[in-house]
Tab-separated table of C-alpha atoms and ligand atoms in Angstrom:
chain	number	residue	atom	x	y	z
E	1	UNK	CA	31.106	0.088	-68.427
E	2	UNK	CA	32.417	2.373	-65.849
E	3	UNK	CA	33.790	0.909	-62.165
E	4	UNK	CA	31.029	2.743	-60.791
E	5	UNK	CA	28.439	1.917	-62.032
E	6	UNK	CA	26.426	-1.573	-60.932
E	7	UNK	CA	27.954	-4.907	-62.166
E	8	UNK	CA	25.720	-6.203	-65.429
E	9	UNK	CA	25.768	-9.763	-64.343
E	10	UNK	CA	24.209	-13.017	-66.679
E	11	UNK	CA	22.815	-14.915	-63.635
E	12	UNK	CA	22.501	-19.181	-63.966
E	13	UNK	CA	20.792	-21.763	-61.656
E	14	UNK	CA	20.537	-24.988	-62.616
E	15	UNK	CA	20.139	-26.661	-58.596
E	16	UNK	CA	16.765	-28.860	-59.132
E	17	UNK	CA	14.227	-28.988	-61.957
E	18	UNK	CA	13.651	-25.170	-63.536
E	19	UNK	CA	16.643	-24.328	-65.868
E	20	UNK	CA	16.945	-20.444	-65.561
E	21	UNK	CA	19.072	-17.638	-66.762
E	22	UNK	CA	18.957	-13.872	-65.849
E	23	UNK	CA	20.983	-10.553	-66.635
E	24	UNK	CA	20.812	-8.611	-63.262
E	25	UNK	CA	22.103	-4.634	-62.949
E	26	UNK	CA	22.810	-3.981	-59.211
E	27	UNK	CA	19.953	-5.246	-57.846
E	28	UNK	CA	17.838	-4.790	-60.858
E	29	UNK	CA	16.515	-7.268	-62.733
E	30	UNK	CA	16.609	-6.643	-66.007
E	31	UNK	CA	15.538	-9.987	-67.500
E	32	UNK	CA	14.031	-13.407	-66.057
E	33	UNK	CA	13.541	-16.934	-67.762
E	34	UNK	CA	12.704	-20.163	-65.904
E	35	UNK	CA	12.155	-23.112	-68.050
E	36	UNK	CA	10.383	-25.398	-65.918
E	37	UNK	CA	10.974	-29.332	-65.987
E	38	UNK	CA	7.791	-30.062	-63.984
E	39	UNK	CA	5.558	-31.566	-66.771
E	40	UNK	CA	8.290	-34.072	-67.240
E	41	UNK	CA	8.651	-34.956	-64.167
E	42	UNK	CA	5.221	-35.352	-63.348
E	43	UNK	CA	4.919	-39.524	-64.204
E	44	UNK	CA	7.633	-39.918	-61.573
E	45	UNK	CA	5.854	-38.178	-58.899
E	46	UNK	CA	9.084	-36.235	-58.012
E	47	UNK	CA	12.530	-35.206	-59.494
E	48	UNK	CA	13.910	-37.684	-61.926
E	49	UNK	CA	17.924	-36.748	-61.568
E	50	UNK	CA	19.103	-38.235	-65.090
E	51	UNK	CA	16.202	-36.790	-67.177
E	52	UNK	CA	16.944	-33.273	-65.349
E	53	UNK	CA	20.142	-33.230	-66.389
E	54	UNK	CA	19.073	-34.193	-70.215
E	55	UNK	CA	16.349	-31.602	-69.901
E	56	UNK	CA	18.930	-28.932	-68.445
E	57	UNK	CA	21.468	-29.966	-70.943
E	58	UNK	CA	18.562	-28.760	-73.871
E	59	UNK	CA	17.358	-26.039	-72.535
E	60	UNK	CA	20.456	-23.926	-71.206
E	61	UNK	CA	21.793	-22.179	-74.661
E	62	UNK	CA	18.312	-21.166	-75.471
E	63	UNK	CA	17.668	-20.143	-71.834
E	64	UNK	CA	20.419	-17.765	-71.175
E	65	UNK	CA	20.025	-16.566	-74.799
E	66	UNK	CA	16.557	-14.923	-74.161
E	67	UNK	CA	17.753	-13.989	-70.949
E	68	UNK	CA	20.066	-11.549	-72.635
E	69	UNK	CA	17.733	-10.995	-75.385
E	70	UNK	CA	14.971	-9.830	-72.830
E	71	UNK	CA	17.369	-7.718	-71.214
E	72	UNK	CA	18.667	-6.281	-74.802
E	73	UNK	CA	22.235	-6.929	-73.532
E	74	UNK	CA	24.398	-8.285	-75.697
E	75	UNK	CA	27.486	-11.002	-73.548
E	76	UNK	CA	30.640	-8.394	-74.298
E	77	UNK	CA	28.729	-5.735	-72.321
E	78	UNK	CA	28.533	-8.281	-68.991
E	79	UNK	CA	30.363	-7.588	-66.520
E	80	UNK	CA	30.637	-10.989	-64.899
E	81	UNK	CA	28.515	-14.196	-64.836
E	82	UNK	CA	26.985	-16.015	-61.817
E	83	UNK	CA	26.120	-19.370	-61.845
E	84	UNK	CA	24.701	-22.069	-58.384
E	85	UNK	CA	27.483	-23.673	-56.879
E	86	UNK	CA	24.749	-25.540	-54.232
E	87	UNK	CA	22.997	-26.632	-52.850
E	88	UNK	CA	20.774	-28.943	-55.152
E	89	UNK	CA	21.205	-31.852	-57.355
E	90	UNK	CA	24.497	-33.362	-58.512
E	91	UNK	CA	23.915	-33.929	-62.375
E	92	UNK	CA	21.729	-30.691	-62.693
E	93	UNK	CA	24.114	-28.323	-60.833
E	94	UNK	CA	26.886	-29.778	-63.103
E	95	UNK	CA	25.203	-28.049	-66.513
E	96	UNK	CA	25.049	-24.707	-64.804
E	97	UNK	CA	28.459	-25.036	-63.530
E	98	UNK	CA	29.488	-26.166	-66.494
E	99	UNK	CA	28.135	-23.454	-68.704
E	100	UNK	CA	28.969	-20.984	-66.776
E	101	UNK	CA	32.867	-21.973	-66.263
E	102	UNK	CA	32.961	-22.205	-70.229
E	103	UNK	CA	30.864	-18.962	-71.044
E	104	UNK	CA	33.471	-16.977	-67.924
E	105	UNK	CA	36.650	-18.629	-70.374
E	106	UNK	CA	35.022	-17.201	-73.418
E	107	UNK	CA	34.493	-13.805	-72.396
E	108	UNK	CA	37.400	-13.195	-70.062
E	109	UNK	CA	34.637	-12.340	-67.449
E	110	UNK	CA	34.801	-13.423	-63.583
E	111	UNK	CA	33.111	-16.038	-62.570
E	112	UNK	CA	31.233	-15.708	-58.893
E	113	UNK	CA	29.347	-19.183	-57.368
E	114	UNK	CA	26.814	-18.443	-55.385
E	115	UNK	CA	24.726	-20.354	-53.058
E	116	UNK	CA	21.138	-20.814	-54.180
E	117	UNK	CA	19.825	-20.601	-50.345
E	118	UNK	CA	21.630	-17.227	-50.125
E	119	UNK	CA	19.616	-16.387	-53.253
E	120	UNK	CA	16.642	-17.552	-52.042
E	121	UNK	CA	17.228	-15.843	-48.373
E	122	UNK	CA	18.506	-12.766	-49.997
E	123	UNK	CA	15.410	-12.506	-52.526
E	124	UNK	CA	12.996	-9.765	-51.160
E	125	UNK	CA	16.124	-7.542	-52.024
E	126	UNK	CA	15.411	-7.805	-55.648
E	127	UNK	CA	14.103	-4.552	-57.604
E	128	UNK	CA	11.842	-4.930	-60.762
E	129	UNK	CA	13.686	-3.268	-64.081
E	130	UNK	CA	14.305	0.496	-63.737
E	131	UNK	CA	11.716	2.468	-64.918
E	132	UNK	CA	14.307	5.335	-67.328
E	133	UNK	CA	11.916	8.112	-66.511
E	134	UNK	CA	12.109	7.700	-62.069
E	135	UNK	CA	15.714	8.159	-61.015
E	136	UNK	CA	15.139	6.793	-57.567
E	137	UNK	CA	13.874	3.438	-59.292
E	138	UNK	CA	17.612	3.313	-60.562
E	139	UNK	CA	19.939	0.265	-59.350
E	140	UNK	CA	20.160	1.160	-55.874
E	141	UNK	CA	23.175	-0.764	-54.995
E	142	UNK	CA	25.387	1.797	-53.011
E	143	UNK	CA	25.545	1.203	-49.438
E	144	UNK	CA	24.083	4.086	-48.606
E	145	UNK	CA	21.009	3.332	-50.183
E	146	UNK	CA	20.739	-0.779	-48.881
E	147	UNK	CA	21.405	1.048	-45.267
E	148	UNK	CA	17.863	2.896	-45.556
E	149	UNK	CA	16.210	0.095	-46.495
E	150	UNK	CA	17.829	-2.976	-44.329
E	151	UNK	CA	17.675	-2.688	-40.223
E	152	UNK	CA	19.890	-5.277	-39.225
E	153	UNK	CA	19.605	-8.394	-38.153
E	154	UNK	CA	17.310	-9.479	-40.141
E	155	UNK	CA	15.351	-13.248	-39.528
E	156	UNK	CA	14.855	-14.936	-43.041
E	157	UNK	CA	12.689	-17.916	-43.436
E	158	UNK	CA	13.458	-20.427	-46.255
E	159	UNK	CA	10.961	-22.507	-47.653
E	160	UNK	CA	11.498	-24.383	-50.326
E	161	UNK	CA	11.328	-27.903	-51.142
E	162	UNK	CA	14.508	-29.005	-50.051
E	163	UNK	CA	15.051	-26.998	-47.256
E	164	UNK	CA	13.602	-25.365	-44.110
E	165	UNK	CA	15.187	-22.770	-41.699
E	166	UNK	CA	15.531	-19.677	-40.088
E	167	UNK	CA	18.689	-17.789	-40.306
E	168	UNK	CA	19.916	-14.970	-38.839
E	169	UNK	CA	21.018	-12.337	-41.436
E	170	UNK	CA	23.511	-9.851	-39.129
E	171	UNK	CA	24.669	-8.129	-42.616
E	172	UNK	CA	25.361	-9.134	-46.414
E	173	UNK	CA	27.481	-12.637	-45.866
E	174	UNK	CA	27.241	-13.064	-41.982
E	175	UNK	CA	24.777	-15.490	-41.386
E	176	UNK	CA	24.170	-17.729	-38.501
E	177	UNK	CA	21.642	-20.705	-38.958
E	178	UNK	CA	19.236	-20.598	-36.096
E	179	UNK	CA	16.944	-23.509	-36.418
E	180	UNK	CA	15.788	-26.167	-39.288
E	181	UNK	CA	13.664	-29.027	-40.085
E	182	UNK	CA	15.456	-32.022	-38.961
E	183	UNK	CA	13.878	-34.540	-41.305
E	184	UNK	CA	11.234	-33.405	-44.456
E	185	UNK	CA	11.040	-29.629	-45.952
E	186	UNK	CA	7.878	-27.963	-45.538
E	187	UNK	CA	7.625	-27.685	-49.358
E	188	UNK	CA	8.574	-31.548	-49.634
E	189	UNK	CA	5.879	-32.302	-46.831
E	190	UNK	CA	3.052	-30.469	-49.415
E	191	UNK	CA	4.261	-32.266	-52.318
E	192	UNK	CA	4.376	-35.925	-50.395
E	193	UNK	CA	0.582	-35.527	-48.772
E	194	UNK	CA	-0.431	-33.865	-51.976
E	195	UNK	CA	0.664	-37.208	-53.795
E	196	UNK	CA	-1.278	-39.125	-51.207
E	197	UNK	CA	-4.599	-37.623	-52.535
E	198	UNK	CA	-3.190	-37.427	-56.397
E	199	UNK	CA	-2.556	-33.716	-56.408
E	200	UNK	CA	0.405	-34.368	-59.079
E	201	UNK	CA	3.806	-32.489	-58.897
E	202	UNK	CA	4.534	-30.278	-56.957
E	203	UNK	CA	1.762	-30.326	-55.115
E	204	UNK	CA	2.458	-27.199	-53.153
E	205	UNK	CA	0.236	-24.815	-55.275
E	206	UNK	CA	-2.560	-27.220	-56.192
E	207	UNK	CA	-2.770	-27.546	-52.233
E	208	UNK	CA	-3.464	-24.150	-51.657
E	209	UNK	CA	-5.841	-23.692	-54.462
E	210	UNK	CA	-8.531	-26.416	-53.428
E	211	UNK	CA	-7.476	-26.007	-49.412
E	212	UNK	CA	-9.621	-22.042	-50.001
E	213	UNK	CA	-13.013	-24.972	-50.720
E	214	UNK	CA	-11.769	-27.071	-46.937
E	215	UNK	CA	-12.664	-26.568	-43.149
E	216	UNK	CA	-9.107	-26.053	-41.436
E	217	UNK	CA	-10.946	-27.332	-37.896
E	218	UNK	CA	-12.146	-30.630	-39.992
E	219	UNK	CA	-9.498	-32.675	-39.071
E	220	UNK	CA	-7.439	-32.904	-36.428
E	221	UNK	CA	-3.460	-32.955	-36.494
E	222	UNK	CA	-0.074	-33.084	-34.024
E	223	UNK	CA	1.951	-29.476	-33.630
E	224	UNK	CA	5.212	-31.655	-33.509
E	225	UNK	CA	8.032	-30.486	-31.062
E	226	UNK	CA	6.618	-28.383	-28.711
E	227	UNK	CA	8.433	-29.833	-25.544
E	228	UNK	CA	12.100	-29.263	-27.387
E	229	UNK	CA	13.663	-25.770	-26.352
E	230	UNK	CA	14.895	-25.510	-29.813
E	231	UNK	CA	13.998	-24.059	-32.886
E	232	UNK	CA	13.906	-26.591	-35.154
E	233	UNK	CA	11.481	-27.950	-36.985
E	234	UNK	CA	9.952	-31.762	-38.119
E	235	UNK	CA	7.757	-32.903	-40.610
E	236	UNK	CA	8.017	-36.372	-40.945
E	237	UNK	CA	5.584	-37.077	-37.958
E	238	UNK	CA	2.800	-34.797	-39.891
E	239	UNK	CA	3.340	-36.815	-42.955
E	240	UNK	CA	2.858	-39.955	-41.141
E	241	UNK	CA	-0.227	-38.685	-39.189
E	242	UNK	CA	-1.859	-37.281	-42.785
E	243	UNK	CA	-1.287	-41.221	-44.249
E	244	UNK	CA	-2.631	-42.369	-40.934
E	245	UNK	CA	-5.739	-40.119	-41.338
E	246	UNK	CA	-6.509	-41.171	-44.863
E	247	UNK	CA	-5.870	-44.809	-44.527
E	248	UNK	CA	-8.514	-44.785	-41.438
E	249	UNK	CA	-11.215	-42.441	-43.616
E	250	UNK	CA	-11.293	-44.513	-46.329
E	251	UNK	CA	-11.890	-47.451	-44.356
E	252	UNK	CA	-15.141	-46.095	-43.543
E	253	UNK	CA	-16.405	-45.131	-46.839
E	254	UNK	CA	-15.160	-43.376	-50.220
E	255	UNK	CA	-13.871	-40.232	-49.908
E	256	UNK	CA	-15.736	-37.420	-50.800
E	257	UNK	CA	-14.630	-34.024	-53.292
E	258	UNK	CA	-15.538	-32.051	-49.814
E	259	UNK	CA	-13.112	-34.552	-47.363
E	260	UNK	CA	-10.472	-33.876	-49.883
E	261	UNK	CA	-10.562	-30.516	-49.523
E	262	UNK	CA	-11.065	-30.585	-45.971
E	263	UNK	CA	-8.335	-32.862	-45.686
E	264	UNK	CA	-5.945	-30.349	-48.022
E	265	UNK	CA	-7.588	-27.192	-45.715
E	266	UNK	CA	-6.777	-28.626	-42.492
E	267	UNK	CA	-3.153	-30.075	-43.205
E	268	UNK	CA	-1.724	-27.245	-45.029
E	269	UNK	CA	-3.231	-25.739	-41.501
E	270	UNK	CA	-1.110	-27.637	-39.479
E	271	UNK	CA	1.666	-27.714	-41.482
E	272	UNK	CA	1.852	-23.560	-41.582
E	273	UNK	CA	1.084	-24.072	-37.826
E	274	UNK	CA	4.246	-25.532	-36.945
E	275	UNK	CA	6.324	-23.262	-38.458
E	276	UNK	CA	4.719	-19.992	-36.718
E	277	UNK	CA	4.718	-21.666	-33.537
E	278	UNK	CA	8.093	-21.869	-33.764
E	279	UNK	CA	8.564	-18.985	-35.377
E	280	UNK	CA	6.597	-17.022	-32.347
E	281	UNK	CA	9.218	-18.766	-29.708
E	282	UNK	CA	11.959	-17.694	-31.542
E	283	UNK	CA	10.901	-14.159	-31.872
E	284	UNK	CA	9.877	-14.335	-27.956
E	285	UNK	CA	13.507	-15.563	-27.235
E	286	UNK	CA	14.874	-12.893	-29.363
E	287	UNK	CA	13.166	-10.116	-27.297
E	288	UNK	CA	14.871	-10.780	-24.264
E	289	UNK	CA	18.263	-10.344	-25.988
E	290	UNK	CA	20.173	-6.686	-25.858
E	291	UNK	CA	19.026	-4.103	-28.355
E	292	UNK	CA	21.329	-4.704	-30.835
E	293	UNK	CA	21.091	-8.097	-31.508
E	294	UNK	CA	16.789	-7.891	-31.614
E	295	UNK	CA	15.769	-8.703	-35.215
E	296	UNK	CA	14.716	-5.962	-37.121
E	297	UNK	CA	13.219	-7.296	-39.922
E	298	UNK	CA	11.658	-10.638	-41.114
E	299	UNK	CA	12.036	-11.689	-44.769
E	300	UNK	CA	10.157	-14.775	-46.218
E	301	UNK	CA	12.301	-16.274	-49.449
E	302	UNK	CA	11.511	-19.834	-51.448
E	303	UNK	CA	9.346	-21.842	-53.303
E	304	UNK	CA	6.444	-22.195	-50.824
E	305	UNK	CA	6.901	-18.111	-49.825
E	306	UNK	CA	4.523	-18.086	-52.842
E	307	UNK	CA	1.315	-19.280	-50.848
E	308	UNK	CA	-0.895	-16.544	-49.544
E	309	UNK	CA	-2.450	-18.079	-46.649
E	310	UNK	CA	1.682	-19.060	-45.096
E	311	UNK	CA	2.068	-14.850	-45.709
E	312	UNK	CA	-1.084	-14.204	-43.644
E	313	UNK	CA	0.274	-16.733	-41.233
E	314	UNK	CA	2.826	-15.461	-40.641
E	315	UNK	CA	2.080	-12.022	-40.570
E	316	UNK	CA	-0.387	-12.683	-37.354
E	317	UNK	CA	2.638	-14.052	-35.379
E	318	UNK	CA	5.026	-10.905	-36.603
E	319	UNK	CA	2.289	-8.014	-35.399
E	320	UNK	CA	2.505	-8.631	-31.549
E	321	UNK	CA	6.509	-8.596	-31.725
E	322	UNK	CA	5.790	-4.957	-34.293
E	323	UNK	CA	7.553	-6.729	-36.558
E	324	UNK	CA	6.569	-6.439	-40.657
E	325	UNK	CA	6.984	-9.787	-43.194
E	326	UNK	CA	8.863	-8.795	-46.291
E	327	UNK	CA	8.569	-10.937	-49.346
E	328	UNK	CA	9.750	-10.585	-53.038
E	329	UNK	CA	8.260	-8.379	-55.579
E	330	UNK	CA	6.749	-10.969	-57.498
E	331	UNK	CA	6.019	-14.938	-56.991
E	332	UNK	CA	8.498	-15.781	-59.637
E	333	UNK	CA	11.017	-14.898	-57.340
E	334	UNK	CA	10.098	-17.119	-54.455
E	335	UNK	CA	10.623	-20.708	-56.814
E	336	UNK	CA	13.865	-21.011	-58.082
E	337	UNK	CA	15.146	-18.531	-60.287
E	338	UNK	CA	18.416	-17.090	-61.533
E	339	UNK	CA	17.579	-13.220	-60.841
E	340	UNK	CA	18.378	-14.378	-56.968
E	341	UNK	CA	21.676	-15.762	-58.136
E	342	UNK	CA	22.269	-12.416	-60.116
E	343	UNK	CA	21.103	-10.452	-56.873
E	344	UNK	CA	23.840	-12.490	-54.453
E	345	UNK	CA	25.889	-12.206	-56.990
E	346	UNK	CA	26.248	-8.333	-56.995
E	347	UNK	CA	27.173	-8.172	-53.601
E	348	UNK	CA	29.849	-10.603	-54.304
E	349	UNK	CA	31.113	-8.437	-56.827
E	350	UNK	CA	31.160	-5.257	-54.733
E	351	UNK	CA	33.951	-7.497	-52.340
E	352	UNK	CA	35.342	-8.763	-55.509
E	353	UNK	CA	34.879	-12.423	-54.339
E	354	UNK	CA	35.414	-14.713	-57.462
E	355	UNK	CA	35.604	-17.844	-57.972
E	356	UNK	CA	38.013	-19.860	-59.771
E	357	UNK	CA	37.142	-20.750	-63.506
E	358	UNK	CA	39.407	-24.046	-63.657
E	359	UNK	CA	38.811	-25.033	-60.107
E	360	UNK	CA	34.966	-24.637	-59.303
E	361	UNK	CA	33.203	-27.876	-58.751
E	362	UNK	CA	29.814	-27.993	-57.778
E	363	UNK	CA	28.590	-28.767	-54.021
E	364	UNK	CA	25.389	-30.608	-54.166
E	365	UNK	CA	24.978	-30.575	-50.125
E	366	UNK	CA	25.992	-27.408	-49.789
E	367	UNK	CA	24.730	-25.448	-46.506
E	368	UNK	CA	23.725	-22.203	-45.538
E	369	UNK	CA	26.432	-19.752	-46.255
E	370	UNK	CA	29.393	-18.447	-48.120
E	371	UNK	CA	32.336	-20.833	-49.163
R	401	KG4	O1	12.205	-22.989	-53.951
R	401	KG4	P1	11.639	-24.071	-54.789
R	401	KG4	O2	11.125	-23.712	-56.155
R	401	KG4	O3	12.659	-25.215	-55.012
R	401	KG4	C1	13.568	-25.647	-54.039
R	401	KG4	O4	14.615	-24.986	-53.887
R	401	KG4	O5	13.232	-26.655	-53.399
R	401	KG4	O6	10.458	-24.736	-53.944
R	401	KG4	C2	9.649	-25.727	-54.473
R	401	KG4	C3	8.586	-26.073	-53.459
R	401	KG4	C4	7.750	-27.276	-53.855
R	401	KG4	O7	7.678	-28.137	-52.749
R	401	KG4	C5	6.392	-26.682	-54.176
R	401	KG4	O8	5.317	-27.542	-53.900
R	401	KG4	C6	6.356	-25.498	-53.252
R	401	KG4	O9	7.681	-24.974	-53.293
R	401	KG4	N1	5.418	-24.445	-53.649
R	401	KG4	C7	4.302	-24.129	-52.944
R	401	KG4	C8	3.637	-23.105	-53.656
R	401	KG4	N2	4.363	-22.850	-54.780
R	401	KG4	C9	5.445	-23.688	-54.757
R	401	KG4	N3	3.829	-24.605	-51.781
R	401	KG4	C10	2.689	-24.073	-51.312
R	401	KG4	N4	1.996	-23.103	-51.940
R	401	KG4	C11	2.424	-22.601	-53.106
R	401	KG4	N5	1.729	-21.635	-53.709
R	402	ZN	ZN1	15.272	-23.354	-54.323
C-alpha cells in the first residue's frame, strides 16, 4: 500500500459489554461486527465486569476474524491496528488492549489507542463502504475534502450509557468539554427507570418502543437545574422522582399496561427535556460570542443517539439557532462499535500519533480527549 493512499486500519473496542472488531479505509468502513454481551447480562440487570471479560476473552479471535473476512482483507495488507484505550471497564478494556498490543507485535504494524468518547463524538464522520463504480463515494480522507464537509466548531452531544456531555469540537483533536451530567448518564437513567417497571437490559430501546403507546402530558416530572448558569446536566433527581411516582401509583391500585406506557411516554419526555433545555441555553450563550467561535454544526454520537424521538428533540431546539443535527449513517454506529475506533484512528494516523506497543495500559476513567 502506497503512503498516499488511506490507512487500512483493523479497528478493536472492547470498553463495556459488545466485543467488536472493524477494518476501516480512511473513513470508510469496510467491515463491522459487534458481538453483543447483553443476553448474558440480562439476569444481573446491568454489566457483570468478570463475566464480560470471560465473554470478551471468547469472542475476540472470532470477532476480528470476520471483521477482516467481511472486509476481504487479509492482516499483512493492514496498515495499522486501533484498539480503546478508555474510557470503560477495567477487565474488558484489558482483552482489547491486550489483543491488540499482541496482534501490533505480530505484524510489525503501529499500534494507535484511541479514546472510545472521541469515537463516539467523532461518529457522524463515518462513510458506508465505497461503492467501486462512484469515485466521489471513495475514502474521502484528504483535508481538502473533510474541509467541505466540517464548519468548525462543531457542538457534539454524547449519549451513551456511561456518559453525558457536550463538547466543543474546534478541529480534529482540540476539544474543550463544555458541560456534563454531574451524577447518572442519560442512557444509564433509561436503563435504571426501565428496570423499575421490568423493561430488562438495556432498557433504552424497549423504552422508546412502548413510550410511541404513552401520553407524554400523563405524568408530571422536575426539569432539574434550571436556576444553575451552567451547562451541566443531572439525572439522579429524575430517577428518584420516577421511583417516587411509581411507589405512590401503585399504592392506589395495580398498574395498568396503559400507566406503563404512560409512565415510559412521559419520562423518556422529561428526560429528553432536560437535555434540550440545556442544550437551547447553551446554543443561546453561544450566539452572543464573536463569529468565529459560533458553532457551526451540531453532531449527535452514542448509544441513546439511536432513539428517534431524542433526534426530533433535538432538532426543534437546533431550527431557531439555523442550526442542522447530524447523526451517523446507520444506528449501529451510535452503540458501541469498533468502526468509530477505526474512524479516530485514521486521523491519528495522518499525525502519525502511535502508541507504544510495550507500554500501553488501559485507562478505565479516561476523559474526554487525546492522551
Ligand atoms: O454508547 P453505548 O452503546 O454504550 C456506552 O458507551 O455506554 O450506550 C448504551 C446506552 C444504554 O443505556 C442503552 O439503553 C441506550 O444506550 N440506548 C438507547 C437506545 N438504544 C440504546 N436509549 C434510548 N433509545 C434507544 N433507541
Ligand atoms: Zn460507548
Amino acid at each position: 500500500m502506497t503512503s498516499n493512499l488511506p490507512p487500512l486500519i483493523l479497528a478493536i473496542d472492547t470498553s463495556c459489554d459488545e466485543t467488536s472488531a472493524a477494518v476501516t479505509w480512511g473513513r470508510n468502513v469496510l467491515s463491522s461486527v459487534i458481538a453483543s454481551q447483553t443476553q448474558l447480562h440480562q439476569a444481573y440487570g446491568g454489566v457483570y465486569p468478570t463475566l464480560a471479560k470471560q465473554e470478551h476473552q471468547k469472542k475476540i479471535k472470532p470477532v476480528v476474524q470476520t471483521a477482516l473476512k467481511r472486509a476481504q482483507v487479509k492482516l499483512k495488507e493492514l496498515t495499522a491496528i486501533a484498539v480503546t484505550q478508555g474510557p470503560g471497564l477495567a477487565p474488558a478494556l484489558e482483552i482489547g488492549l491486550a489483543f491488540g498490543k499482541k496482534t501490533a507485535k505480530q505484524t510489525k504494524l503501529p499500534l494507535i489507542a484511541v479514546n472510545h468518547l472521541e469515537g463516539h463524538a467523532l461518529s457522524v464522520l463515518a462513510k458506508p463502504r465505497p461503492n467501486p463504480t462512484n469515485e466521489s463515494n471513495l475514502a474521502p480522507w484528504q483535508k481538502n475534502q473533510l474541509k467541505q464537509e466540517i464548519a468548525w466548531p462543531v457542538l457534539a452531544i454524547i449519549v451513551s450509557g456511561g456518559h453525558t456531555q457536550f463538547v466543543l469540537l474546534k478541529k480534529i483533536g482540540h476539544y474543550q468539554i463544555l458541560g456534563q451530567t454531574i451524577d447518572d448518564a442519560l442512557g444509564e437513567a433509561l436503563d435504571k427507570v426501565g428496570r423499575m417497571i421490568n423493561l430488562g437490559y438495556p432498557a433504552g430501546p424497549v423504552l422508546e418502543k412502548i413510550a410511541k403507546n404513552g401520553q407524554v402530558n400523563r405524568f408530571k416530572f422536575p426539569l432539574p437545574m434550571t436556576t444553575q448558569p451552567n451547562f451541566n446536566l443531572s439525572y439522579s433527581g429524575l430517577k428518584t422522582a420516577a421511583n417516587n411516582l411509581l411507589t405512590q401509583l401503585k399504592k392506589q391500585q395495580p398498574l395498568t399496561q396503559q400507566d406503563i406506557y404512560d409512565f415510559a411516554a412521559s419520562f423518556q419526555q422529561a428526560a429528553f427535556k432536560h437535555l434540550t433545555y440545556k442544550l437551547d441555553k447553551l446554543l443561546t450563550a453561544n450566539q452572543q460570542l464573536k463569529s468565529n467561535k459560533k458553532i457551526q454544526q451540531v453532531w449527535l454520537g452514542g448509544g441513546v443517539a439511536a432513539n428517534i424521538k431524542l433526534r426530533a428533540q433535538i432538532r426543534q431546539v437546533l431550527k431557531p439557532h439555523n442550526l442542522k443535527l447530524k447523526t451517523p449513517y446507520k444506528k449501529q454506529l451510535c452503540s458501541d462499535n469498533a468502526a468509530m475506533i477505526g474512524l479516530v484512528a485514521n486521523f491519528c494516523y495522518q499525525e502519525q500519533k502511535f502508541a507504544n506497543k510495550k507500554s500501553l495500559e488501559r485507562q478505565p476513567s479516561m476523559s474526554f480527549g487525546r492522551s
